[in-house]
Structures are given as C-alpha cells and as structure tokens.
Amino acid sequence: MPKPQKHERVDRRVQRSRQLLQDALIAMMIEKGYEATTVQDIIDRANVGRATFYAHFADKETLLTSRLEDLRAFLIERQRQAPGLGFSLAMLEHARDHLPLYAAIVGRGGGSGAFVIQRIHATIVDLARRALQTLGMKGSPERRTLAAQYIAGAFMAVLTWWLDQAAKLPAEEVDGIFRTLVMRGLAAEVDAAAASRK
Amino acid sequence: MPKPQKHERVDRRVQRSRQLLQDALIAMMIEKGYEATTVQDIIDRANVGRATFYAHFADKETLLTSRLEDLRAFLIERQRQAPGLGFSLAMLEHARDHLPLYAAIVGRGGGSGAFVIQRIHATIVDLARRALQTLGMKGSPERRTLAAQYIAGAFMAVLTWWLDQAAKLPAEEVDGIFRTLVMRGLAAEVDAAAASRK
DNA sequence: TTCGTTAACGAATATTGTGTCCAAGAGTGC
DNA sequence: GCACTCTTGGACACAATATTCGTTAACGAA
C-alpha cells in the first residue's frame, strides 16, 4: 500500500485512485446494494486496475469503512453544536439528503445492507454514550452502556423504518417522536387502564 | 425438492435428512458462527450428500429460516401467557438457556451473525406490535408501527449487549431495566439540571 | 414379502468471486 | 530531465456455491 510521504504530501495519483474507488462504491451501492457489489464491479465503475484496488484497500469492507469516516466526522461535529440527543436530527437529515444511497442500504428486503447498518449502529452507540454523559446520567458505567445500546438500537430501528417509508414524515417530526420516547417513554402514549394493568 | 405425500405423510428419509441438516447447522454455528459455516461444513457434519442438501434447502439461509420458525412459535406462545412486554423476559430466558448458540450468533466481533439477528428482529417487531395493541396505545397506526420498531430495535440492542457480556446480569434484571426504559424513558435516570437543559 | 417409487449418494463440473503477483509503462514531484 | 512510485492488465491459486446424473439403497403400500 502506498504510504503518505513526509509532510502529509500525497501523490496526486493516490488521491485520484482512492476517490474514484470510493465514488464507485457509493454508485454501486445505490445500483445493486452493498452485498451484491463485487470488487470487480467497483474497479470496472472506477475504471481502475484490479491490483490498484488492493494497493489501497485490503478489501471491500475497508473501502466502506474509509467512507464511513466522513459520516462519523459529520455526526460528531453536529453533536458538538447540539449536545444531548443532537445526533438524531443530524443523522435523519443526512439520510434525507442522501436518500438514494440510504434507501439502497436499508431497502432490498432488509438483508442486503445489514453490514453497513451495523457499522453505522456502532457509530451511534458512541454518540449515545457521549449524549448520556452530557445529560449527566446517574448509575454505574455498566448501566450507562446498556442505556447507550438501548438508544442506538432504538434509533437505528426508527431510522430504518423511516427510510423504508421513503422518508414520508418530516425529519423534524421523527426526531421529536424519538426524543420523546427516549426521555419519557411510552407512558404518555397508552391509556391509564392498560398502563396500570402493567 | 421432495414434496409431502398426500395426507401430510412425509417420507422418513426426508425427515431424517432435514433433521440432520438442521442439527448440523446449529452445531456448526456454535463452533464457528453462521457466516463462517459453509455448506460443506454442514453436510460433512450431517454426513449427508451434497445434492441432498440442495434437494431440501435452496441455500444456507433457507435452512436457517426453517429453524427460526421454532423460536417464533415459542415466543408467540409465551407472549400469549404474559401479554404486554412479555416477550422480553421470554426471549432473554430462551437466549440464556441456549447460551452457546446465542453467543455464537451475537459474538465474534458482531459482523458474523447480522443476518440471524435481523431475522429475530423482524419477529420481535411483530410481537411489539401485538404488545402495543394489548396496552391500548393511542395514535395513528403509523405511530404505532414506529413505536413497535423503536421497541424492537431497543430490545435487540439490549439483548445483544447482554449476550456480549456473557449474560452476567440476571435475565430478570435486564428485563426490568428494559421495561422501565420503554415505559418511563430516561427522565428518571438523568439529573434534573441536565434534563431541564433539554 | 414383494415391488414400484422416491430419496440419497458422490463425484464431476461450471461458475463466481477473492486476493496475489509481476514485468512493463506512465505520471509525479523535485 | 530524472529518479521514484504508482498503475496496469492479465494470469493464477484458491475457496465456495450450485447443478447434474447414473447408480444404489431405503421406503411404504399392498
């Protein structure tokens, strides 16, 4: 793998190859989904030699990861601006702004994009943990981790559902419902009789 | 694929082959995880011919699905006995009682069992929808679906985390925390100052 | 117990995708 | 302009999937 020169200088050919491959992956994901996309598809689309692919990325997964770093950076920045559950609206908007891509990840009967979803999930867990810290959650670290998992799992499910509905509802409304459910739970949503019945 | 005879009679050889293959899949999943298990592994373990495998199941995934029907039936039955969020404890106990299997599904860095988890997730969504009906949730069907997705996603995340911790906490405690989070939310868990800060 | 039916066998084969290698040539930065 | 490094393209080894088919063995109904 070509290594970065001293002083951060990166050979223009390297930049170009990486960019072409990343763009080609996105294009192929939209076209046939992540799982169904082969390395051959990617290098054909990028118009790059096979050996070049493996010179830069160990495999398809590594290439994906390199792309997800951008998403991660974006979310962390938005979280910084709006602490707490701020990642929620940021993520929903990001998905809406790249709807074809996200639809491909989430759609196709569900099975195809499981891996990508899992990677995003992991990022959300991290953000949720930060959120809980900001909110000053009490209890043992163990319980905080559990809560972060809870939040991230719930959010990913909501996001997935929303995208499967072609993002019909406004992102702001989904964000509101999600935050309410996280903070206040279902209690307000069910009638008193059933709630007392527990 | 061999078809069932009239009057539901099924050739003993068919029963035997199916059973052997299903058992072999479970055994291999425990041994090396779902993804890592190849059709070759399964037929070796089952001591069954390659062509026989494909005579009964289109692929590895179909074989798995045939096995997951059992879990589904179990959960629906338990839900019937304890309505509401009853599936939660039932599922946790089932996982605890088959810990090696579930550990293999959920563990291994997470990537390996994504597909299996997703199948279970779909079943939980169904159960959560029933739960919301039982609890008499108000609002549009759309909102109820969203809530069901929320609950299922949150539960699967909690389950996964719990199993990754080698099921250290008692199932009953995890069930309690989960149900509290779902019904009352995080409000009680964060300090007042942070909560008001929104 | 017999006998027609049906499933299992297993070995060969086509197919698809991965990841490695290398010598020749082209682009880049100094 | 030159030395250096990246890209190329095709060949290759390998792993796994899925299909095919003639032969053999098990089944179950009578």
CSV table of C-alpha atoms in Angstrom, one decimal, chain B residues 3-148:
chain,number,residue,atom,x,y,z
B,3,LYS,CA,-42.8,-33.0,-1.8
B,4,PRO,CA,-45.0,-34.1,1.0
B,5,GLN,CA,-47.2,-37.0,0.1
B,6,LYS,CA,-50.9,-36.9,0.3
B,7,HIS,CA,-52.4,-36.9,3.8
B,8,GLU,CA,-49.3,-35.0,5.2
B,9,ARG,CA,-47.3,-38.2,5.2
B,10,VAL,CA,-43.6,-37.4,5.0
B,11,ASP,CA,-41.0,-40.0,3.9
B,12,ARG,CA,-38.9,-41.0,6.9
B,13,ARG,CA,-35.7,-40.3,4.9
B,14,VAL,CA,-36.9,-36.8,4.3
B,15,GLN,CA,-37.5,-36.2,7.9
B,16,ARG,CA,-34.1,-37.6,8.8
B,17,SER,CA,-32.2,-35.6,6.2
B,18,ARG,CA,-33.9,-32.3,7.3
B,19,GLN,CA,-33.3,-33.0,10.9
B,20,LEU,CA,-29.6,-33.9,10.4
B,21,LEU,CA,-29.0,-30.8,8.4
B,22,GLN,CA,-30.8,-28.5,10.9
B,23,ASP,CA,-28.9,-30.0,13.8
B,24,ALA,CA,-25.6,-29.8,11.9
B,25,LEU,CA,-26.2,-26.1,11.2
B,26,ILE,CA,-26.8,-25.4,14.9
B,27,ALA,CA,-23.7,-27.3,15.8
B,28,MET,CA,-21.6,-25.5,13.3
B,29,MET,CA,-22.9,-22.1,14.3
B,30,ILE,CA,-21.8,-22.8,17.8
B,31,GLU,CA,-18.5,-24.0,16.6
B,32,LYS,CA,-17.6,-21.3,14.1
B,33,GLY,CA,-20.5,-18.9,13.7
B,34,TYR,CA,-23.1,-18.6,11.0
B,35,GLU,CA,-21.2,-16.7,8.4
B,36,ALA,CA,-18.1,-18.8,8.7
B,37,THR,CA,-20.0,-22.0,8.3
B,38,THR,CA,-20.0,-23.3,4.7
B,39,VAL,CA,-22.4,-25.7,3.1
B,40,GLN,CA,-19.6,-28.2,3.0
B,41,ASP,CA,-19.2,-27.9,6.8
B,42,ILE,CA,-22.9,-28.6,7.3
B,43,ILE,CA,-23.1,-31.7,5.0
B,44,ASP,CA,-19.9,-33.1,6.5
B,45,ARG,CA,-21.2,-32.7,10.0
B,46,ALA,CA,-24.6,-34.1,9.0
B,47,ASN,CA,-23.0,-36.9,7.0
B,48,VAL,CA,-25.3,-36.2,4.1
B,49,GLY,CA,-24.6,-35.9,0.4
B,50,ARG,CA,-24.2,-32.5,-1.2
B,51,ALA,CA,-27.0,-33.0,-3.7
B,52,THR,CA,-29.2,-33.9,-0.8
B,53,PHE,CA,-28.7,-30.6,0.8
B,54,TYR,CA,-29.8,-28.8,-2.2
B,55,ALA,CA,-32.7,-31.1,-2.6
B,56,HIS,CA,-34.2,-29.8,0.6
B,57,PHE,CA,-32.9,-26.2,1.0
B,58,ALA,CA,-32.1,-23.6,-1.6
B,59,ASP,CA,-29.2,-22.4,0.5
B,60,LYS,CA,-27.8,-21.9,3.9
B,61,GLU,CA,-30.2,-19.1,4.6
B,62,THR,CA,-33.3,-21.1,3.9
B,63,LEU,CA,-32.0,-23.8,6.2
B,64,LEU,CA,-31.6,-21.2,9.0
B,65,THR,CA,-35.1,-19.8,8.4
B,66,SER,CA,-36.6,-23.2,8.8
B,67,ARG,CA,-35.0,-23.4,12.2
B,68,LEU,CA,-36.1,-20.0,13.3
B,69,GLU,CA,-39.7,-20.9,12.9
B,70,ASP,CA,-39.4,-22.8,16.2
B,71,LEU,CA,-38.2,-19.7,18.0
B,72,ARG,CA,-41.1,-17.7,16.6
B,73,ALA,CA,-43.6,-20.2,17.8
B,74,PHE,CA,-42.1,-20.3,21.2
B,75,LEU,CA,-42.2,-16.5,21.6
B,76,ILE,CA,-45.7,-16.2,20.4
B,77,GLU,CA,-46.8,-18.8,22.9
B,78,ARG,CA,-45.1,-17.1,25.8
B,79,GLN,CA,-46.5,-13.7,24.7
B,80,ARG,CA,-50.0,-15.2,24.9
B,81,GLN,CA,-49.4,-16.2,28.5
B,82,ALA,CA,-47.9,-12.9,29.6
B,83,PRO,CA,-49.2,-10.1,27.4
B,84,GLY,CA,-47.7,-6.6,27.0
B,85,LEU,CA,-44.0,-6.6,27.0
B,86,GLY,CA,-43.9,-10.3,27.9
B,87,PHE,CA,-41.8,-11.3,25.0
B,88,SER,CA,-38.9,-9.5,26.7
B,89,LEU,CA,-38.3,-12.0,29.6
B,90,ALA,CA,-39.2,-15.0,27.4
B,91,MET,CA,-36.6,-14.1,24.8
B,92,LEU,CA,-33.9,-13.4,27.5
B,93,GLU,CA,-34.6,-16.7,29.1
B,94,HIS,CA,-34.5,-18.5,25.8
B,95,ALA,CA,-31.2,-16.9,25.0
B,96,ARG,CA,-29.9,-17.8,28.4
B,97,ASP,CA,-31.0,-21.4,28.0
B,98,HIS,CA,-29.2,-21.7,24.7
B,99,LEU,CA,-26.3,-19.5,25.6
B,100,PRO,CA,-23.6,-21.2,23.4
B,101,LEU,CA,-25.7,-20.8,20.4
B,102,TYR,CA,-26.7,-17.2,21.0
B,103,ALA,CA,-23.2,-16.3,22.0
B,104,ALA,CA,-22.1,-17.6,18.6
B,105,ILE,CA,-24.8,-15.6,16.8
B,106,VAL,CA,-24.1,-12.4,18.5
B,107,GLY,CA,-20.5,-12.6,19.3
B,108,ARG,CA,-17.4,-12.8,17.1
B,109,GLY,CA,-17.0,-9.0,16.8
B,110,GLY,CA,-20.6,-8.6,15.7
B,111,GLY,CA,-20.4,-8.9,12.0
B,112,SER,CA,-20.9,-12.6,11.7
B,113,GLY,CA,-24.5,-13.0,12.9
B,114,ALA,CA,-26.0,-9.9,11.5
B,115,PHE,CA,-28.3,-11.8,9.3
B,116,VAL,CA,-29.6,-14.0,12.0
B,117,ILE,CA,-30.2,-11.1,14.3
B,118,GLN,CA,-32.1,-9.3,11.7
B,119,ARG,CA,-34.5,-12.3,11.3
B,120,ILE,CA,-35.1,-12.3,15.1
B,121,HIS,CA,-35.6,-8.6,15.0
B,122,ALA,CA,-38.4,-9.0,12.5
B,123,THR,CA,-40.1,-11.4,14.8
B,124,ILE,CA,-39.8,-9.0,17.7
B,125,VAL,CA,-41.3,-6.2,15.7
B,126,ASP,CA,-44.4,-8.4,15.2
B,127,LEU,CA,-44.6,-9.1,18.9
B,128,ALA,CA,-44.1,-5.5,19.9
B,129,ARG,CA,-47.0,-4.5,17.7
B,130,ARG,CA,-49.2,-7.0,19.4
B,131,ALA,CA,-47.9,-5.7,22.8
B,132,LEU,CA,-48.9,-2.1,21.8
B,133,GLN,CA,-52.3,-3.3,20.8
B,134,THR,CA,-52.7,-5.0,24.2
B,135,LEU,CA,-51.6,-1.9,26.0
B,136,GLY,CA,-54.1,0.1,24.1
B,137,MET,CA,-51.7,2.6,22.5
B,138,LYS,CA,-53.3,5.7,21.2
B,139,GLY,CA,-52.5,7.5,18.0
B,140,SER,CA,-52.4,6.6,14.3
B,141,PRO,CA,-51.4,3.1,13.0
B,142,GLU,CA,-48.3,4.8,11.6
B,143,ARG,CA,-47.2,6.0,15.0
B,144,ARG,CA,-47.9,2.6,16.5
B,145,THR,CA,-45.7,1.0,13.8
B,146,LEU,CA,-43.0,3.4,14.6
B,147,ALA,CA,-43.2,2.7,18.3
B,148,ALA,CA,-43.1,-1.1,17.6
